Amino acid sequence: MDDSSLSDHVETCDARVSGPDDPEFCTKPAEFEIDRLLDTSVISCPDHLGPLLLGANNVLWPPQVQLLDATQHPEKAVVIGSAEADRREAEFRASLGVPLGR
């Protein structure tokens, strides 16, 4: 498998868009993995992390949540100093109301 095929594959969130009865799944990239008892883990985007923790079957309690491993999911990796990393940091700081200066 070459690098281009790795970057084309992005796992998406396991949550339904507007609840368990919605036939449409979320299309956002998954960033978290939630462990479950006697079941496969669930992957989640940040928006559905809370609802999946509370509503998915067999979620361990206290919850065991991990960030998706960048070695298994290179599309999630952010290179420090890259334009993408700088853009994400600027968006994060803006959401907190923190000035862009360091």
PDB file of N, CA and C in Angstrom:
ATOM      1  N   MET A   1       0.859  -1.182   0.000  1.00  0.00           N
ATOM      2  CA  MET A   1       0.000   0.000   0.000  1.00  0.00           C
ATOM      3  C   MET A   1       0.894   1.231   0.000  1.00  0.00           C
ATOM      4  N   ASP A   2       0.696   2.123  -0.933  1.00  0.00           N
ATOM      5  CA  ASP A   2       1.515   3.328  -0.989  1.00  0.00           C
ATOM      6  C   ASP A   2       0.891   4.438  -0.154  1.00  0.00           C
ATOM      7  N   ASP A   3       1.650   5.522   0.023  1.00  0.00           N
ATOM      8  CA  ASP A   3       1.193   6.628   0.878  1.00  0.00           C
ATOM      9  C   ASP A   3      -0.068   7.295   0.352  1.00  0.00           C
ATOM     10  N   SER A   4      -0.239   7.363  -0.966  1.00  0.00           N
ATOM     11  CA  SER A   4      -1.409   8.046  -1.509  1.00  0.00           C
ATOM     12  C   SER A   4      -2.690   7.308  -1.149  1.00  0.00           C
ATOM     13  N   SER A   5      -2.666   5.955  -1.118  1.00  0.00           N
ATOM     14  CA  SER A   5      -3.873   5.227  -0.762  1.00  0.00           C
ATOM     15  C   SER A   5      -4.185   5.382   0.724  1.00  0.00           C
ATOM     16  N   LEU A   6      -3.162   5.551   1.560  1.00  0.00           N
ATOM     17  CA  LEU A   6      -3.391   5.793   2.983  1.00  0.00           C
ATOM     18  C   LEU A   6      -4.072   7.131   3.206  1.00  0.00           C
ATOM     19  N   SER A   7      -3.636   8.154   2.500  1.00  0.00           N
ATOM     20  CA  SER A   7      -4.192   9.481   2.726  1.00  0.00           C
ATOM     21  C   SER A   7      -5.610   9.619   2.176  1.00  0.00           C
ATOM     22  N   ASP A   8      -5.997   8.719   1.245  1.00  0.00           N
ATOM     23  CA  ASP A   8      -7.346   8.773   0.704  1.00  0.00           C
ATOM     24  C   ASP A   8      -8.372   8.153   1.646  1.00  0.00           C
ATOM     25  N   HIS A   9      -7.918   7.301   2.560  1.00  0.00           N
ATOM     26  CA  HIS A   9      -8.825   6.598   3.460  1.00  0.00           C
ATOM     27  C   HIS A   9      -8.995   7.384   4.756  1.00  0.00           C
ATOM     28  N   VAL A  10     -10.226   7.819   5.019  1.00  0.00           N
ATOM     29  CA  VAL A  10     -10.526   8.524   6.260  1.00  0.00           C
ATOM     30  C   VAL A  10     -11.726   7.823   6.890  1.00  0.00           C
ATOM     31  N   GLU A  11     -11.544   7.315   8.104  1.00  0.00           N
ATOM     32  CA  GLU A  11     -12.668   6.688   8.790  1.00  0.00           C
ATOM     33  C   GLU A  11     -13.621   7.768   9.276  1.00  0.00           C
ATOM     34  N   THR A  12     -14.908   7.506   9.144  1.00  0.00           N
ATOM     35  CA  THR A  12     -15.899   8.488   9.562  1.00  0.00           C
ATOM     36  C   THR A  12     -16.589   8.013  10.834  1.00  0.00           C
ATOM     37  N   CYS A  13     -17.235   8.943  11.466  1.00  0.00           N
ATOM     38  CA  CYS A  13     -17.932   8.746  12.731  1.00  0.00           C
ATOM     39  C   CYS A  13     -18.995   7.653  12.602  1.00  0.00           C
ATOM     40  N   ASP A  14     -19.155   6.833  13.662  1.00  0.00           N
ATOM     41  CA  ASP A  14     -20.154   5.764  13.684  1.00  0.00           C
ATOM     42  C   ASP A  14     -21.543   6.251  14.098  1.00  0.00           C
ATOM     43  N   ALA A  15     -21.693   7.527  14.452  1.00  0.00           N
ATOM     44  CA  ALA A  15     -22.974   8.034  14.944  1.00  0.00           C
ATOM     45  C   ALA A  15     -23.943   8.316  13.795  1.00  0.00           C
ATOM     46  N   ARG A  16     -25.213   8.252  14.123  1.00  0.00           N
ATOM     47  CA  ARG A  16     -26.266   8.658  13.177  1.00  0.00           C
ATOM     48  C   ARG A  16     -26.376  10.180  13.259  1.00  0.00           C
ATOM     49  N   VAL A  17     -26.745  10.829  12.170  1.00  0.00           N
ATOM     50  CA  VAL A  17     -26.749  12.292  12.102  1.00  0.00           C
ATOM     51  C   VAL A  17     -27.647  12.916  13.163  1.00  0.00           C
ATOM     52  N   SER A  18     -28.887  12.487  13.269  1.00  0.00           N
ATOM     53  CA  SER A  18     -29.795  13.152  14.217  1.00  0.00           C
ATOM     54  C   SER A  18     -30.448  12.185  15.200  1.00  0.00           C
ATOM     55  N   GLY A  19     -29.758  11.118  15.530  1.00  0.00           N
ATOM     56  CA  GLY A  19     -30.286  10.194  16.521  1.00  0.00           C
ATOM     57  C   GLY A  19     -30.276   8.763  16.031  1.00  0.00           C
ATOM     58  N   PRO A  20     -30.580   7.821  16.918  1.00  0.00           N
ATOM     59  CA  PRO A  20     -30.450   6.401  16.586  1.00  0.00           C
ATOM     60  C   PRO A  20     -31.382   5.909  15.482  1.00  0.00           C
ATOM     61  N   ASP A  21     -32.484   6.599  15.236  1.00  0.00           N
ATOM     62  CA  ASP A  21     -33.424   6.158  14.203  1.00  0.00           C
ATOM     63  C   ASP A  21     -33.130   6.755  12.827  1.00  0.00           C
ATOM     64  N   ASP A  22     -32.179   7.689  12.759  1.00  0.00           N
ATOM     65  CA  ASP A  22     -31.833   8.325  11.482  1.00  0.00           C
ATOM     66  C   ASP A  22     -31.048   7.326  10.624  1.00  0.00           C
ATOM     67  N   PRO A  23     -31.448   7.104   9.363  1.00  0.00           N
ATOM     68  CA  PRO A  23     -30.722   6.154   8.511  1.00  0.00           C
ATOM     69  C   PRO A  23     -29.374   6.693   8.026  1.00  0.00           C
ATOM     70  N   GLU A  24     -29.154   8.011   8.146  1.00  0.00           N
ATOM     71  CA  GLU A  24     -27.928   8.629   7.631  1.00  0.00           C
ATOM     72  C   GLU A  24     -26.852   8.717   8.717  1.00  0.00           C
ATOM     73  N   PHE A  25     -25.655   8.230   8.370  1.00  0.00           N
ATOM     74  CA  PHE A  25     -24.523   8.295   9.294  1.00  0.00           C
ATOM     75  C   PHE A  25     -23.790   9.622   9.155  1.00  0.00           C
ATOM     76  N   CYS A  26     -23.115  10.033  10.225  1.00  0.00           N
ATOM     77  CA  CYS A  26     -22.287  11.239  10.215  1.00  0.00           C
ATOM     78  C   CYS A  26     -21.136  11.035   9.224  1.00  0.00           C
ATOM     79  N   THR A  27     -20.770  12.071   8.506  1.00  0.00           N
ATOM     80  CA  THR A  27     -19.699  11.967   7.508  1.00  0.00           C
ATOM     81  C   THR A  27     -18.413  12.661   7.962  1.00  0.00           C
ATOM     82  N   LYS A  28     -18.392  13.161   9.200  1.00  0.00           N
ATOM     83  CA  LYS A  28     -17.193  13.843   9.698  1.00  0.00           C
ATOM     84  C   LYS A  28     -16.103  12.821  10.025  1.00  0.00           C
ATOM     85  N   PRO A  29     -14.836  13.214   9.895  1.00  0.00           N
ATOM     86  CA  PRO A  29     -13.748  12.293  10.230  1.00  0.00           C
ATOM     87  C   PRO A  29     -13.768  11.924  11.716  1.00  0.00           C
ATOM     88  N   ALA A  30     -13.534  10.660  11.988  1.00  0.00           N
ATOM     89  CA  ALA A  30     -13.487  10.181  13.369  1.00  0.00           C
ATOM     90  C   ALA A  30     -12.145  10.552  13.989  1.00  0.00           C
ATOM     91  N   GLU A  31     -12.172  10.968  15.245  1.00  0.00           N
ATOM     92  CA  GLU A  31     -10.946  11.329  15.957  1.00  0.00           C
ATOM     93  C   GLU A  31     -10.777  10.544  17.253  1.00  0.00           C
ATOM     94  N   PHE A  32     -11.850   9.892  17.717  1.00  0.00           N
ATOM     95  CA  PHE A  32     -11.804   9.178  18.982  1.00  0.00           C
ATOM     96  C   PHE A  32     -12.278   7.743  18.807  1.00  0.00           C
ATOM     97  N   GLU A  33     -11.781   6.870  19.665  1.00  0.00           N
ATOM     98  CA  GLU A  33     -12.220   5.484  19.699  1.00  0.00           C
ATOM     99  C   GLU A  33     -12.721   5.200  21.113  1.00  0.00           C
ATOM    100  N   ILE A  34     -13.937   4.675  21.217  1.00  0.00           N
ATOM    101  CA  ILE A  34     -14.564   4.381  22.505  1.00  0.00           C
ATOM    102  C   ILE A  34     -14.607   2.866  22.671  1.00  0.00           C
ATOM    103  N   ASP A  35     -13.988   2.364  23.749  1.00  0.00           N
ATOM    104  CA  ASP A  35     -13.981   0.928  24.022  1.00  0.00           C
ATOM    105  C   ASP A  35     -15.322   0.490  24.587  1.00  0.00           C
ATOM    106  N   ARG A  36     -15.731  -0.733  24.186  1.00  0.00           N
ATOM    107  CA  ARG A  36     -16.987  -1.291  24.689  1.00  0.00           C
ATOM    108  C   ARG A  36     -16.759  -2.713  25.194  1.00  0.00           C
ATOM    109  N   LEU A  37     -17.589  -3.142  26.124  1.00  0.00           N
ATOM    110  CA  LEU A  37     -17.519  -4.477  26.702  1.00  0.00           C
ATOM    111  C   LEU A  37     -18.165  -5.474  25.747  1.00  0.00           C
ATOM    112  N   LEU A  38     -17.429  -6.535  25.399  1.00  0.00           N
ATOM    113  CA  LEU A  38     -17.946  -7.612  24.544  1.00  0.00           C
ATOM    114  C   LEU A  38     -18.492  -7.114  23.207  1.00  0.00           C
ATOM    115  N   ASP A  39     -17.906  -6.075  22.674  1.00  0.00           N
ATOM    116  CA  ASP A  39     -18.359  -5.501  21.413  1.00  0.00           C
ATOM    117  C   ASP A  39     -17.194  -4.768  20.779  1.00  0.00           C
ATOM    118  N   THR A  40     -17.288  -4.480  19.487  1.00  0.00           N
ATOM    119  CA  THR A  40     -16.225  -3.723  18.838  1.00  0.00           C
ATOM    120  C   THR A  40     -16.271  -2.275  19.311  1.00  0.00           C
ATOM    121  N   SER A  41     -15.143  -1.613  19.235  1.00  0.00           N
ATOM    122  CA  SER A  41     -15.096  -0.213  19.655  1.00  0.00           C
ATOM    123  C   SER A  41     -15.887   0.650  18.665  1.00  0.00           C
ATOM    124  N   VAL A  42     -16.255   1.832  19.128  1.00  0.00           N
ATOM    125  CA  VAL A  42     -16.994   2.798  18.323  1.00  0.00           C
ATOM    126  C   VAL A  42     -16.050   3.960  18.048  1.00  0.00           C
ATOM    127  N   ILE A  43     -16.061   4.473  16.820  1.00  0.00           N
ATOM    128  CA  ILE A  43     -15.250   5.652  16.528  1.00  0.00           C
ATOM    129  C   ILE A  43     -16.164   6.854  16.379  1.00  0.00           C
ATOM    130  N   SER A  44     -15.632   8.011  16.775  1.00  0.00           N
ATOM    131  CA  SER A  44     -16.485   9.190  16.888  1.00  0.00           C
ATOM    132  C   SER A  44     -15.760  10.460  16.473  1.00  0.00           C
ATOM    133  N   CYS A  45     -16.535  11.375  15.900  1.00  0.00           N
ATOM    134  CA  CYS A  45     -16.040  12.732  15.676  1.00  0.00           C
ATOM    135  C   CYS A  45     -16.221  13.496  16.997  1.00  0.00           C
ATOM    136  N   PRO A  46     -15.613  14.670  17.144  1.00  0.00           N
ATOM    137  CA  PRO A  46     -15.782  15.429  18.395  1.00  0.00           C
ATOM    138  C   PRO A  46     -17.233  15.783  18.702  1.00  0.00           C
ATOM    139  N   ASP A  47     -18.060  16.035  17.674  1.00  0.00           N
ATOM    140  CA  ASP A  47     -19.450  16.429  17.902  1.00  0.00           C
ATOM    141  C   ASP A  47     -20.300  15.306  18.490  1.00  0.00           C
ATOM    142  N   HIS A  48     -19.981  14.061  18.176  1.00  0.00           N
ATOM    143  CA  HIS A  48     -20.789  12.941  18.639  1.00  0.00           C
ATOM    144  C   HIS A  48     -20.146  12.147  19.773  1.00  0.00           C
ATOM    145  N   LEU A  49     -19.022  12.616  20.296  1.00  0.00           N
ATOM    146  CA  LEU A  49     -18.356  11.893  21.377  1.00  0.00           C
ATOM    147  C   LEU A  49     -19.276  11.747  22.597  1.00  0.00           C
ATOM    148  N   GLY A  50     -19.858  12.834  23.056  1.00  0.00           N
ATOM    149  CA  GLY A  50     -20.759  12.788  24.214  1.00  0.00           C
ATOM    150  C   GLY A  50     -21.975  11.913  23.988  1.00  0.00           C
ATOM    151  N   PRO A  51     -22.715  12.130  22.885  1.00  0.00           N
ATOM    152  CA  PRO A  51     -23.880  11.284  22.645  1.00  0.00           C
ATOM    153  C   PRO A  51     -23.543   9.792  22.540  1.00  0.00           C
ATOM    154  N   LEU A  52     -22.409   9.449  21.918  1.00  0.00           N
ATOM    155  CA  LEU A  52     -22.043   8.038  21.823  1.00  0.00           C
ATOM    156  C   LEU A  52     -21.628   7.469  23.180  1.00  0.00           C
ATOM    157  N   LEU A  53     -20.945   8.270  23.997  1.00  0.00           N
ATOM    158  CA  LEU A  53     -20.587   7.798  25.339  1.00  0.00           C
ATOM    159  C   LEU A  53     -21.838   7.465  26.152  1.00  0.00           C
ATOM    160  N   LEU A  54     -22.869   8.288  26.008  1.00  0.00           N
ATOM    161  CA  LEU A  54     -24.084   8.107  26.796  1.00  0.00           C
ATOM    162  C   LEU A  54     -25.067   7.127  26.179  1.00  0.00           C
ATOM    163  N   GLY A  55     -25.043   6.991  24.833  1.00  0.00           N
ATOM    164  CA  GLY A  55     -26.096   6.207  24.195  1.00  0.00           C
ATOM    165  C   GLY A  55     -25.690   4.905  23.538  1.00  0.00           C
ATOM    166  N   ALA A  56     -24.414   4.684  23.290  1.00  0.00           N
ATOM    167  CA  ALA A  56     -23.993   3.444  22.638  1.00  0.00           C
ATOM    168  C   ALA A  56     -24.104   2.270  23.604  1.00  0.00           C
ATOM    169  N   ASN A  57     -24.419   1.111  23.086  1.00  0.00           N
ATOM    170  CA  ASN A  57     -24.535  -0.095  23.909  1.00  0.00           C
ATOM    171  C   ASN A  57     -23.169  -0.557  24.399  1.00  0.00           C
ATOM    172  N   ASN A  58     -23.136  -1.064  25.626  1.00  0.00           N
ATOM    173  CA  ASN A  58     -21.964  -1.730  26.205  1.00  0.00           C
ATOM    174  C   ASN A  58     -20.733  -0.846  26.386  1.00  0.00           C
ATOM    175  N   VAL A  59     -20.894   0.466  26.500  1.00  0.00           N
ATOM    176  CA  VAL A  59     -19.754   1.348  26.738  1.00  0.00           C
ATOM    177  C   VAL A  59     -19.250   1.096  28.153  1.00  0.00           C
ATOM    178  N   LEU A  60     -17.942   0.909  28.290  1.00  0.00           N
ATOM    179  CA  LEU A  60     -17.345   0.688  29.604  1.00  0.00           C
ATOM    180  C   LEU A  60     -17.534   1.932  30.470  1.00  0.00           C
ATOM    181  N   TRP A  61     -17.703   1.727  31.777  1.00  0.00           N
ATOM    182  CA  TRP A  61     -17.817   2.871  32.675  1.00  0.00           C
ATOM    183  C   TRP A  61     -16.896   2.671  33.858  1.00  0.00           C
ATOM    184  N   PRO A  62     -16.005   3.593  34.159  1.00  0.00           N
ATOM    185  CA  PRO A  62     -15.823   4.864  33.463  1.00  0.00           C
ATOM    186  C   PRO A  62     -15.358   4.628  32.021  1.00  0.00           C
ATOM    187  N   PRO A  63     -15.730   5.559  31.147  1.00  0.00           N
ATOM    188  CA  PRO A  63     -15.431   5.383  29.725  1.00  0.00           C
ATOM    189  C   PRO A  63     -13.935   5.311  29.453  1.00  0.00           C
ATOM    190  N   GLN A  64     -13.589   4.538  28.458  1.00  0.00           N
ATOM    191  CA  GLN A  64     -12.208   4.455  28.000  1.00  0.00           C
ATOM    192  C   GLN A  64     -12.170   4.962  26.565  1.00  0.00           C
ATOM    193  N   VAL A  65     -11.640   6.184  26.409  1.00  0.00           N
ATOM    194  CA  VAL A  65     -11.618   6.867  25.122  1.00  0.00           C
ATOM    195  C   VAL A  65     -10.175   7.153  24.746  1.00  0.00           C
ATOM    196  N   GLN A  66      -9.825   6.851  23.510  1.00  0.00           N
ATOM    197  CA  GLN A  66      -8.481   7.134  23.020  1.00  0.00           C
ATOM    198  C   GLN A  66      -8.578   7.960  21.746  1.00  0.00           C
ATOM    199  N   LEU A  67      -7.551   8.767  21.532  1.00  0.00           N
ATOM    200  CA  LEU A  67      -7.401   9.403  20.228  1.00  0.00           C
ATOM    201  C   LEU A  67      -7.019   8.324  19.244  1.00  0.00           C
ATOM    202  N   LEU A  68      -7.496   8.433  18.014  1.00  0.00           N
ATOM    203  CA  LEU A  68      -7.091   7.462  17.005  1.00  0.00           C
ATOM    204  C   LEU A  68      -5.590   7.556  16.817  1.00  0.00           C
ATOM    205  N   ASP A  69      -4.934   6.442  16.741  1.00  0.00           N
ATOM    206  CA  ASP A  69      -3.487   6.368  16.622  1.00  0.00           C
ATOM    207  C   ASP A  69      -3.037   6.885  15.263  1.00  0.00           C
ATOM    208  N   ALA A  70      -2.156   7.860  15.255  1.00  0.00           N
ATOM    209  CA  ALA A  70      -1.684   8.453  14.001  1.00  0.00           C
ATOM    210  C   ALA A  70      -0.908   7.455  13.164  1.00  0.00           C
ATOM    211  N   THR A  71      -0.314   6.417  13.785  1.00  0.00           N
ATOM    212  CA  THR A  71       0.397   5.421  12.987  1.00  0.00           C
ATOM    213  C   THR A  71      -0.577   4.510  12.267  1.00  0.00           C
ATOM    214  N   GLN A  72      -1.747   4.281  12.861  1.00  0.00           N
ATOM    215  CA  GLN A  72      -2.776   3.491  12.197  1.00  0.00           C
ATOM    216  C   GLN A  72      -3.644   4.359  11.293  1.00  0.00           C
ATOM    217  N   HIS A  73      -3.702   5.644  11.592  1.00  0.00           N
ATOM    218  CA  HIS A  73      -4.536   6.580  10.839  1.00  0.00           C
ATOM    219  C   HIS A  73      -3.705   7.804  10.474  1.00  0.00           C
ATOM    220  N   PRO A  74      -2.803   7.678   9.491  1.00  0.00           N
ATOM    221  CA  PRO A  74      -1.914   8.798   9.166  1.00  0.00           C
ATOM    222  C   PRO A  74      -2.657  10.035   8.681  1.00  0.00           C
ATOM    223  N   GLU A  75      -3.893   9.870   8.216  1.00  0.00           N
ATOM    224  CA  GLU A  75      -4.658  11.045   7.769  1.00  0.00           C
ATOM    225  C   GLU A  75      -5.011  11.956   8.923  1.00  0.00           C
ATOM    226  N   LYS A  76      -4.903  11.471  10.170  1.00  0.00           N
ATOM    227  CA  LYS A  76      -5.195  12.284  11.347  1.00  0.00           C
ATOM    228  C   LYS A  76      -3.969  13.027  11.870  1.00  0.00           C
ATOM    229  N   ALA A  77      -2.790  12.649  11.395  1.00  0.00           N
ATOM    230  CA  ALA A  77      -1.554  13.239  11.905  1.00  0.00           C
ATOM    231  C   ALA A  77      -1.435  14.690  11.452  1.00  0.00           C
ATOM    232  N   VAL A  78      -0.908  15.520  12.321  1.00  0.00           N
ATOM    233  CA  VAL A  78      -0.660  16.925  11.999  1.00  0.00           C
ATOM    234  C   VAL A  78       0.836  17.168  12.163  1.00  0.00           C
ATOM    235  N   VAL A  79       1.442  17.708  11.131  1.00  0.00           N
ATOM    236  CA  VAL A  79       2.870  18.006  11.178  1.00  0.00           C
ATOM    237  C   VAL A  79       3.046  19.383  11.798  1.00  0.00           C
ATOM    238  N   ILE A  80       3.776  19.444  12.909  1.00  0.00           N
ATOM    239  CA  ILE A  80       3.998  20.707  13.602  1.00  0.00           C
ATOM    240  C   ILE A  80       4.745  21.664  12.674  1.00  0.00           C
ATOM    241  N   GLY A  81       4.288  22.894  12.609  1.00  0.00           N
ATOM    242  CA  GLY A  81       4.918  23.894  11.766  1.00  0.00           C
ATOM    243  C   GLY A  81       4.353  23.940  10.357  1.00  0.00           C
ATOM    244  N   SER A  82       3.447  23.033  10.042  1.00  0.00           N
ATOM    245  CA  SER A  82       2.857  23.038   8.710  1.00  0.00           C
ATOM    246  C   SER A  82       1.748  24.085   8.639  1.00  0.00           C
ATOM    247  N   ALA A  83       1.363  24.425   7.442  1.00  0.00           N
ATOM    248  CA  ALA A  83       0.286  25.406   7.260  1.00  0.00           C
ATOM    249  C   ALA A  83      -1.012  24.881   7.861  1.00  0.00           C
ATOM    250  N   GLU A  84      -1.274  23.569   7.733  1.00  0.00           N
ATOM    251  CA  GLU A  84      -2.480  22.971   8.297  1.00  0.00           C
ATOM    252  C   GLU A  84      -2.473  23.065   9.824  1.00  0.00           C
ATOM    253  N   ALA A  85      -1.330  22.790  10.445  1.00  0.00           N
ATOM    254  CA  ALA A  85      -1.229  22.886  11.907  1.00  0.00           C
ATOM    255  C   ALA A  85      -1.436  24.326  12.356  1.00  0.00           C
ATOM    256  N   ASP A  86      -0.859  25.272  11.640  1.00  0.00           N
ATOM    257  CA  ASP A  86      -1.028  26.687  11.987  1.00  0.00           C
ATOM    258  C   ASP A  86      -2.486  27.111  11.855  1.00  0.00           C
ATOM    259  N   ARG A  87      -3.175  26.623  10.805  1.00  0.00           N
ATOM    260  CA  ARG A  87      -4.582  26.956  10.599  1.00  0.00           C
ATOM    261  C   ARG A  87      -5.422  26.385  11.744  1.00  0.00           C
ATOM    262  N   ARG A  88      -5.167  25.123  12.117  1.00  0.00           N
ATOM    263  CA  ARG A  88      -5.928  24.510  13.214  1.00  0.00           C
ATOM    264  C   ARG A  88      -5.696  25.238  14.530  1.00  0.00           C
ATOM    265  N   GLU A  89      -4.454  25.627  14.782  1.00  0.00           N
ATOM    266  CA  GLU A  89      -4.160  26.345  16.022  1.00  0.00           C
ATOM    267  C   GLU A  89      -4.868  27.695  16.035  1.00  0.00           C
ATOM    268  N   ALA A  90      -4.866  28.399  14.904  1.00  0.00           N
ATOM    269  CA  ALA A  90      -5.540  29.701  14.823  1.00  0.00           C
ATOM    270  C   ALA A  90      -7.037  29.551  15.062  1.00  0.00           C
ATOM    271  N   GLU A  91      -7.649  28.514  14.482  1.00  0.00           N
ATOM    272  CA  GLU A  91      -9.079  28.272  14.696  1.00  0.00           C
ATOM    273  C   GLU A  91      -9.364  27.958  16.165  1.00  0.00           C
ATOM    274  N   PHE A  92      -8.503  27.131  16.767  1.00  0.00           N
ATOM    275  CA  PHE A  92      -8.684  26.770  18.169  1.00  0.00           C
ATOM    276  C   PHE A  92      -8.569  27.996  19.066  1.00  0.00           C
ATOM    277  N   ARG A  93      -7.525  28.801  18.843  1.00  0.00           N
ATOM    278  CA  ARG A  93      -7.329  30.005  19.657  1.00  0.00           C
ATOM    279  C   ARG A  93      -8.495  30.985  19.476  1.00  0.00           C
ATOM    280  N   ALA A  94      -8.979  31.116  18.241  1.00  0.00           N
ATOM    281  CA  ALA A  94     -10.098  32.015  17.981  1.00  0.00           C
ATOM    282  C   ALA A  94     -11.345  31.524  18.717  1.00  0.00           C
ATOM    283  N   SER A  95     -11.560  30.202  18.757  1.00  0.00           N
ATOM    284  CA  SER A  95     -12.739  29.666  19.452  1.00  0.00           C
ATOM    285  C   SER A  95     -12.673  29.935  20.954  1.00  0.00           C
ATOM    286  N   LEU A  96     -11.462  30.070  21.490  1.00  0.00           N
ATOM    287  CA  LEU A  96     -11.292  30.381  22.914  1.00  0.00           C
ATOM    288  C   LEU A  96     -11.221  31.871  23.191  1.00  0.00           C
ATOM    289  N   GLY A  97     -11.108  32.667  22.129  1.00  0.00           N
ATOM    290  CA  GLY A  97     -10.960  34.105  22.293  1.00  0.00           C
ATOM    291  C   GLY A  97      -9.554  34.505  22.682  1.00  0.00           C
ATOM    292  N   VAL A  98      -8.560  33.643  22.409  1.00  0.00           N
ATOM    293  CA  VAL A  98      -7.179  33.906  22.752  1.00  0.00           C
ATOM    294  C   VAL A  98      -6.497  34.570  21.568  1.00  0.00           C
ATOM    295  N   PRO A  99      -5.708  35.645  21.799  1.00  0.00           N
ATOM    296  CA  PRO A  99      -5.019  36.294  20.689  1.00  0.00           C
ATOM    297  C   PRO A  99      -4.044  35.330  20.021  1.00  0.00           C
ATOM    298  N   LEU A 100      -3.732  35.586  18.750  1.00  0.00           N
ATOM    299  CA  LEU A 100      -2.879  34.692  17.982  1.00  0.00           C
ATOM    300  C   LEU A 100      -1.407  34.766  18.390  1.00  0.00           C
ATOM    301  N   GLY A 101      -0.967  35.835  19.028  1.00  0.00           N
ATOM    302  CA  GLY A 101       0.430  35.936  19.460  1.00  0.00           C
ATOM    303  C   GLY A 101       0.748  34.882  20.504  1.00  0.00           C
ATOM    304  N   ARG A 102       1.992  34.460  20.572  1.00  0.00           N
ATOM    305  CA  ARG A 102       2.367  33.376  21.507  1.00  0.00           C
ATOM    306  C   ARG A 102       2.694  33.934  22.845  1.00  0.00           C
TER     307      ARG A 102
END
